[in-house]
């Protein structure tokens, strides 16, 4: 994984989650400590990223985008990690998508040159912060969303008052009834697009939408809804181009959560409008680490639609390892893992492995989890690992349990630092987050 010099030179103090240090340590020295997670060398719980799975996913997505002729601006809110941003860009990402202006400022601080703010830009202080970044660096490319005439007016007035010497590029957002932001009807999209094109200080740069909110138990119906939504986006792009509303030499059409980005790629690849170069941009973020739960299931379906051989789709790279604190009942183990450590909004962590550390130099022992074992409850700092009564269980206090997670976004935000490991769980380096 790519190192960020500014972060590698920082001094880490005792108290960083996952680190076993009792004295200050320069971050670049982490790999030299020869820690191994399965030997219980780290503090527990500890969040880790498997280097091989990360690289596989980077390669998979780069190949996917090249095959379909689309660009990628992965959603950075998933990880908010400068090292992972750098790895994504080094592996072909066009830019980074973000959700808030502080996130944008972090990304720019660590060298990101193109940003899509997948959100409406409304708060005065946030608008000023963006305009400052654009004024300070003429090479910084920034795009925000807009879905209302009021939003257009606020942004135009702010740009004029600030005195920015280049236009603020905007993407008009198409939304869905009952869902998040975005114009609800094509006529509203066109009205906002015309207002942007006519407003001083603004430039219409493209059409944007987010199809990822359409997830029900009827996948065939979901895909039909998604396809229709994407087709409306393409029609709106053509209509706005037909009226000559777009400024600049290129226009953006962008969508793509982490469930249906194959449908987005197939719908947007090859789109053309007269006199403009079309940039079809995906914004999928969870592809990088995938997971053992919610997104793992969705991306398995996507890989099947793509015809990927079994096992060659995206791989889970994010795990949280912990220890057994207590065995208070025959079919219960209490783990040092809670809501402060792992996501629980789209499913509880999934126990995937167990290991018994041994004394230094003696190796360790891989354990079998009890048949039917699940985490069925979490408190702030504890998880309840249960299995059916009467099932044999060789779990002792001090044993390690590795957990896959469901929804990487809400696990990353609980860790200021994660450890990158090889397939033997040797610690290679640290990856920082900024939430």
C-alpha positions as MATLAB code, in Angstrom:
seq = 'XXXXXXXXXXXXXXXXXXXXXXXXXXXXXXXXXXXXXXXXXXXXXXXXXXXXXXXXXXXXXXXXXXXXXXXXXXXXXXXXXXXXXXXXXXXXXXXXXXXXXXXXXXXXXXXXXXXXXXXXXXXXXXXXXXXXXXXXXXXXXXXXXXXXXXXXXXXXXXXXXXXXXXXXXXXXXXXXXXXXXXXXXXXXXXXXXXXXXXXXXXXXXXXXXXXXXXXXXXXXXXXXXXXXXXXXXXXXXXXXXXXXXXXXXXXXXXXXXXXXXXXXXXXXXXXXXXXXXXXXXXXXXXXXXXXXXXXXXXXXXXXXXXXXXXXXXXXXXXXXXXXXXXXXXXXXXXXXXXXXXXXXXXXXXXXXXXXXXXXXXXXXXXXXXXXXXXXXXXXXXXXXXXXXXXXXXXXXXXXXXXXXXXXXXXXXXXXXXXXXXXXXXXXXXXXXXXX';
ca = [
       0.000    0.000    0.000;
       1.212    3.507   -0.764;
       2.788    5.384    2.130;
       1.989    9.041    2.833;
       5.203   10.696    4.125;
       3.392   13.225    6.304;
       1.636   10.424    8.132;
       4.550    7.993    8.211;
       6.637   10.547   10.105;
       4.051   11.280   12.771;
       4.580   10.037   16.308;
       1.867    7.767   17.637;
       1.156    7.936   21.341;
      -0.038    5.141   23.635;
      -3.819    4.866   23.468;
      -4.299    4.466   19.710;
      -6.895    1.722   19.207;
      -5.311   -1.545   18.144;
      -1.717   -0.589   18.902;
       0.122   -2.348   21.754;
       2.568    0.497   22.359;
       3.493    1.769   25.809;
       5.921    4.392   24.493;
       5.657    6.819   21.552;
       6.354    5.221   18.167;
       6.928    6.720   14.722;
       4.313    5.357   12.380;
       6.852    4.207    9.782;
       8.342    1.872   12.405;
       5.176   -0.193   12.782;
       6.263   -2.792   10.235;
       9.623   -3.153   11.965;
       7.925   -4.309   15.175;
       7.150   -7.708   13.563;
       3.717   -7.880   15.164;
       1.416  -10.718   14.242;
      -2.299  -10.470   14.930;
      -2.712  -14.236   15.453;
      -0.003  -14.158   18.093;
      -2.058  -11.544   19.976;
       0.772   -9.044   19.554;
      -1.647   -6.149   19.053;
      -4.153   -4.609   21.383;
      -7.590   -6.172   20.943;
      -9.921   -5.564   19.296;
      -7.975   -4.534   16.212;
      -9.208   -3.591   12.739;
      -7.121   -4.871    9.863;
      -6.965   -4.833    6.090;
      -5.662   -7.811    4.141;
      -3.181   -6.506    1.576;
      -3.786   -9.278   -0.957;
      -7.554   -8.743   -0.991;
      -7.150   -4.981   -1.346;
      -4.849   -5.375   -4.345;
      -7.164   -7.938   -5.902;
     -10.091   -5.509   -5.605;
      -8.059   -2.601   -7.002;
      -7.056   -4.728   -9.992;
     -10.601   -6.065  -10.446;
     -12.165   -2.614  -10.560;
      -9.487   -1.153  -12.830;
     -10.060   -4.016  -15.281;
     -13.839   -3.619  -14.993;
     -13.688    0.098  -15.839;
     -11.290   -0.434  -18.729;
     -13.469   -3.203  -20.156;
     -16.612   -1.071  -20.025;
     -15.022    2.230  -21.023;
     -15.989    4.154  -17.887;
     -14.124    6.228  -15.308;
     -14.070    5.794  -11.534;
     -14.313    8.395   -8.786;
     -14.766    6.078   -5.775;
     -16.680    7.408   -2.815;
     -14.024    8.356   -0.293;
     -16.427    8.524    2.648;
     -16.140    4.739    2.823;
     -12.593    4.850    4.171;
     -11.520    8.521    4.528;
      -7.978    7.177    4.296;
      -5.271    9.132    2.438;
      -3.281    5.938    1.834;
      -6.299    4.224    0.287;
      -7.164    7.307   -1.787;
      -3.613    7.237   -3.137;
      -3.847    3.531   -3.914;
      -7.129    4.027   -5.773;
      -5.749    6.879   -7.854;
      -2.538    4.951   -8.558;
      -4.734    2.109   -9.794;
      -6.620    4.214  -12.294;
      -9.231    6.251  -10.407;
     -10.071    9.521  -12.184;
     -10.775   11.307   -8.899;
     -12.430   10.847   -5.512;
     -16.069   11.370   -4.537;
     -16.817   12.854   -1.114;
     -19.893   13.767    0.920;
     -18.933   16.827    3.002;
     -16.657   19.815    2.692;
     -14.387   18.789    5.603;
     -13.899   15.497    3.745;
     -12.980   17.482    0.631;
     -10.464   19.530    2.589;
      -8.819   16.366    3.942;
      -8.588   14.858    0.459;
      -7.076   18.007   -1.032;
      -4.594   18.221    1.843;
      -3.302   14.791    0.853;
      -3.042   15.468   -2.858;
      -6.397   14.599   -4.431;
      -6.804   16.754   -7.552;
     -10.343   15.934   -8.729;
     -13.381   15.781   -6.443;
     -17.078   15.178   -6.945;
     -19.098   16.334   -3.962;
     -22.002   13.872   -4.122;
     -24.169   16.299   -2.225;
     -25.790   19.692   -2.534;
     -23.524   22.588   -1.559;
     -25.634   24.907    0.607;
     -24.066   26.093    3.897;
     -22.354   29.502    3.493;
     -19.169   28.464    5.292;
     -18.905   25.335    3.145;
     -19.384   27.313   -0.047;
     -16.637   29.749    0.989;
     -14.293   26.871    1.833;
     -14.737   25.335   -1.623;
     -14.286   28.634   -3.403;
     -11.105   29.207   -1.397;
      -9.716   25.854   -2.542;
     -10.570   26.654   -6.151;
      -9.016   30.104   -5.897;
      -5.808   28.854   -4.271;
      -5.245   26.112   -6.846;
      -6.300   26.666  -10.432;
      -5.627   22.994  -11.173;
      -8.069   21.693   -8.567;
     -11.185   20.330  -10.284;
     -14.338   20.365   -8.166;
     -17.947   19.450   -8.964;
     -20.975   19.809   -6.691;
     -24.633   18.840   -7.019;
     -27.681   21.041   -7.270;
     -31.393   20.149   -7.392;
     -33.285   23.406   -6.867;
     -33.611   26.913   -8.237;
     -32.920   28.206   -4.730;
     -29.677   26.273   -4.670;
     -28.651   27.743   -8.013;
     -29.358   31.261   -6.781;
     -27.412   30.800   -3.529;
     -24.361   29.442   -5.330;
     -24.391   32.116   -8.042;
     -24.592   34.894   -5.465;
     -21.810   33.339   -3.386;
     -19.440   32.945   -6.345;
     -20.006   36.530   -7.456;
     -19.515   37.879   -3.934;
     -16.331   35.849   -3.515;
     -14.904   37.030   -6.818;
     -13.805   33.592   -8.094;
     -12.261   34.012  -11.522;
     -13.517   30.707  -12.926;
     -16.992   29.183  -12.903;
     -18.165   26.680  -10.295;
     -19.099   23.453  -12.159;
     -22.359   21.824  -11.119;
     -24.107   18.528  -11.818;
     -27.901   18.546  -11.691;
     -29.167   15.661   -9.574;
     -32.022   13.426  -10.612;
     -33.638   11.775   -7.599;
     -36.367    9.267   -6.844;
     -39.715    9.752   -5.154;
     -39.479    9.042   -1.438;
     -35.692    8.745   -1.535;
     -32.900   11.206   -0.926;
     -32.150   14.550   -2.584;
     -32.556   15.207   -6.297;
     -35.157   16.572   -8.688;
     -38.190   14.300   -8.757;
     -39.204   14.867  -12.373;
     -37.316   15.341  -15.657;
     -38.966   18.743  -16.121;
     -37.445   19.876  -12.816;
     -34.002   18.677  -13.924;
     -34.260   20.694  -17.120;
     -35.466   23.804  -15.273;
     -32.532   23.637  -12.871;
     -30.114   22.926  -15.727;
     -31.309   26.010  -17.613;
     -30.964   28.101  -14.470;
     -27.380   26.914  -13.912;
     -26.437   27.624  -17.523;
     -27.824   31.165  -17.244;
     -26.458   32.001  -13.765;
     -23.349   34.187  -13.451;
     -20.384   32.338  -11.953;
     -21.786   28.843  -12.554;
     -21.274   26.218  -15.242;
     -23.456   23.253  -16.057;
     -21.064   20.294  -16.076;
     -23.341   17.254  -16.202;
     -26.140   15.082  -14.864;
     -25.876   12.979  -11.678;
     -27.986   10.418   -9.843;
     -27.754    7.653   -7.274;
     -29.435    4.349   -7.968;
     -28.050    2.533   -4.932;
     -31.079    3.201   -2.721;
     -33.127    0.677   -4.698;
     -32.503   -2.542   -2.774;
     -35.442   -4.810   -1.926;
     -35.990   -8.556   -1.772;
     -37.154   -8.530   -5.398;
     -33.864   -8.113   -7.234;
     -35.357   -8.455  -10.718;
     -37.778   -5.609   -9.992;
     -34.952   -3.549   -8.485;
     -32.855   -3.884  -11.621;
     -35.800   -2.871  -13.781;
     -36.237    0.286  -11.676;
     -32.500    0.999  -11.815;
     -32.374    0.558  -15.591;
     -35.266    2.962  -16.053;
     -33.641    5.536  -13.775;
     -30.338    5.361  -15.657;
     -32.113    5.666  -19.000;
     -33.826    8.856  -17.798;
     -30.424   10.244  -16.825;
     -29.069    9.538  -20.302;
     -32.113   11.162  -21.903;
     -31.672   14.259  -19.738;
     -28.011   14.504  -20.716;
     -28.996   14.463  -24.371;
     -31.784   16.995  -23.831;
     -29.527   19.455  -21.997;
     -26.868   19.076  -24.660;
     -29.475   19.637  -27.364;
     -30.294   23.001  -25.795;
     -26.615   23.928  -25.587;
     -26.677   24.213  -21.787;
     -23.333   22.607  -20.986;
     -20.221   24.719  -20.610;
     -16.709   23.473  -21.224;
     -15.504   20.832  -23.652;
     -16.670   17.784  -21.697;
     -19.764   16.733  -19.771;
     -20.159   14.285  -16.905;
     -22.829   11.675  -16.355;
     -22.328    9.994  -12.996;
     -24.003    7.372  -10.826;
     -22.988    4.099   -9.246;
     -23.331    2.815   -5.735;
     -21.808   -0.509   -4.747;
     -24.730   -2.740   -5.769;
     -25.531   -2.024   -9.428;
     -22.488   -0.326  -10.870;
     -22.427   -2.924  -13.662;
     -25.802   -1.624  -14.839;
     -24.488    1.949  -14.662;
     -21.421    1.065  -16.727;
     -23.466   -0.704  -19.391;
     -25.985    2.145  -19.643;
     -23.492    5.016  -19.733;
     -20.583    3.552  -21.703;
     -20.454    4.941  -25.224;
     -22.881    7.812  -24.631;
     -22.252   10.708  -26.992;
     -23.609   14.231  -27.327;
     -22.899   16.620  -30.143;
     -19.787   18.723  -29.684;
     -18.867   17.412  -26.215;
     -16.786   14.599  -24.789;
     -18.869   12.543  -22.358;
     -17.224   11.297  -19.164;
     -19.214    8.382  -17.676;
     -18.103    8.225  -14.035;
     -18.863    5.528  -11.465;
     -18.743    6.446   -7.776;
     -18.719    3.025   -6.103;
     -16.776    3.063   -2.827;
     -17.328   -0.230   -1.005;
     -15.703   -2.255   -3.785;
     -12.290   -1.583   -2.245;
     -12.762   -3.639    0.914;
     -16.092   -5.299    0.144;
     -17.423   -7.147    3.226;
     -18.639  -10.475    4.585;
     -22.266   -9.372    4.733;
     -24.500   -6.865    2.978;
     -22.203   -5.736    0.178;
     -20.587   -9.130   -0.132;
     -23.943  -10.542   -1.157;
     -24.750   -7.730   -3.571;
     -21.364   -7.808   -5.280;
     -21.542  -11.595   -5.606;
     -24.722  -11.079   -7.615;
     -22.972   -8.384   -9.656;
     -20.021  -10.693  -10.362;
     -22.435  -13.383  -11.519;
     -24.086  -10.892  -13.880;
     -20.624  -10.059  -15.205;
     -19.816  -13.721  -15.725;
     -16.853  -13.692  -13.328;
     -15.633  -17.200  -12.410;
     -16.446  -18.350   -8.875;
     -14.049  -16.763   -6.414;
     -12.855  -14.116   -8.868;
     -15.228  -11.386   -7.825;
     -14.493   -8.800   -5.163;
     -13.015  -10.145   -1.932;
     -13.591   -9.066    1.679;
     -10.496   -7.233    2.896;
     -11.673   -5.741    6.204;
     -11.744   -7.799    9.394;
     -11.919   -7.022   13.099;
     -10.145   -9.446   15.424;
     -10.868   -9.673   19.099;
     -10.483  -11.899   22.140;
     -12.763  -14.013   24.286;
     -13.262  -12.159   27.560;
     -15.579  -14.589   29.292;
     -17.284  -17.980   28.928;
     -20.144  -17.420   31.412;
     -22.469  -20.058   29.895;
     -21.891  -23.310   27.962;
     -23.197  -21.842   24.680;
     -22.008  -18.259   25.103;
     -18.712  -16.406   24.733;
     -18.404  -12.707   25.450;
     -16.062  -10.985   23.028;
     -14.168   -7.715   23.375;
     -15.962   -6.218   20.389;
     -18.795   -3.730   20.416;
     -20.687   -1.025   18.603;
     -17.703    1.279   19.117;
     -15.589   -1.106   17.027;
     -17.675   -2.569   14.192;
     -20.684   -1.733   12.062;
     -24.093   -2.947   13.155;
     -26.483   -0.937   10.978;
     -26.657   -3.435    8.079;
     -26.065   -6.603   10.040;
     -23.918   -7.673   12.984;
     -20.337   -8.892   12.583;
     -19.920  -12.447   11.339;
     -17.464  -14.788   13.128;
     -15.198  -16.230   10.427;
     -12.213  -17.749   12.268;
     -10.773  -18.537   15.671;
      -7.197  -18.952   16.845;
      -5.415  -19.828   20.066;
      -2.177  -17.880   20.574;
       0.760  -19.724   22.062;
       3.892  -18.564   23.824;
       6.450  -16.746   21.648;
       8.248  -19.158   19.342;
       5.654  -21.900   19.720;
       3.289  -20.825   16.947;
      -0.433  -21.019   17.470;
      -3.439  -23.222   16.933;
      -6.254  -22.652   14.451;
      -9.590  -23.430   16.088;
     -12.955  -24.406   14.693;
     -15.780  -22.122   15.678;
     -18.740  -23.911   17.277;
     -21.216  -25.087   14.665;
     -23.985  -22.532   14.279;
     -22.068  -19.798   16.126;
     -23.333  -16.262   15.471;
     -22.989  -12.868   17.058;
     -26.568  -12.050   17.990;
     -26.125   -8.958   20.145;
     -23.689   -6.113   20.729;
     -23.242   -3.541   23.478;
     -20.863   -0.604   23.279;
     -17.798   -2.754   24.029;
     -19.040   -6.354   24.048;
     -20.397   -8.902   21.583;
     -22.410  -12.019   22.390;
     -21.155  -15.045   20.459;
     -23.770  -17.808   20.823;
     -24.260  -21.295   19.448;
     -26.938  -23.978   19.902;
     -27.085  -25.726   23.243;
     -25.298  -29.059   23.266;
     -22.882  -28.107   20.475;
     -19.230  -28.749   21.343;
     -17.156  -25.605   21.740;
     -13.396  -25.399   22.214;
     -13.241  -21.690   22.981;
     -11.359  -20.489   26.033;
     -10.777  -17.128   27.632;
      -7.951  -15.501   25.700;
      -8.684  -17.189   22.373;
      -8.961  -14.936   19.334;
     -12.017  -14.608   17.123;
     -11.841  -12.995   13.711;
     -14.966  -11.232   12.496;
     -16.070  -10.158    9.078;
     -18.245   -7.069    8.976;
     -21.305   -5.889    7.087;
     -21.028   -2.324    5.745;
     -17.426   -1.098    5.696;
     -18.333    2.610    5.918;
     -19.535    2.359    9.512;
     -16.586    0.257   10.610;
     -13.877    2.511    9.181;
     -15.258    5.532   11.023;
     -14.628    3.821   14.357;
     -10.870    3.461   13.792;
      -8.357    6.317   13.484;
      -5.815    3.724   12.369;
      -6.099    0.265   10.810;
      -3.320   -2.270   10.310;
      -2.408   -3.649    6.906;
      -1.476   -7.342    7.115;
      -0.271  -10.101    4.822;
      -2.047  -13.439    4.458;
      -0.269  -14.755    7.579;
      -1.502  -11.734    9.562;
       1.947  -10.189    9.880;
       1.550   -6.426   10.308;
       3.046   -4.479    7.387;
       2.057   -0.853    7.990;
      -0.683    1.436    9.236;
      -3.509    3.058    7.320;
      -4.973    6.262    8.791;
      -8.513    7.600    8.637;
      -9.886   11.137    9.026;
     -13.505   11.208   10.184;
];
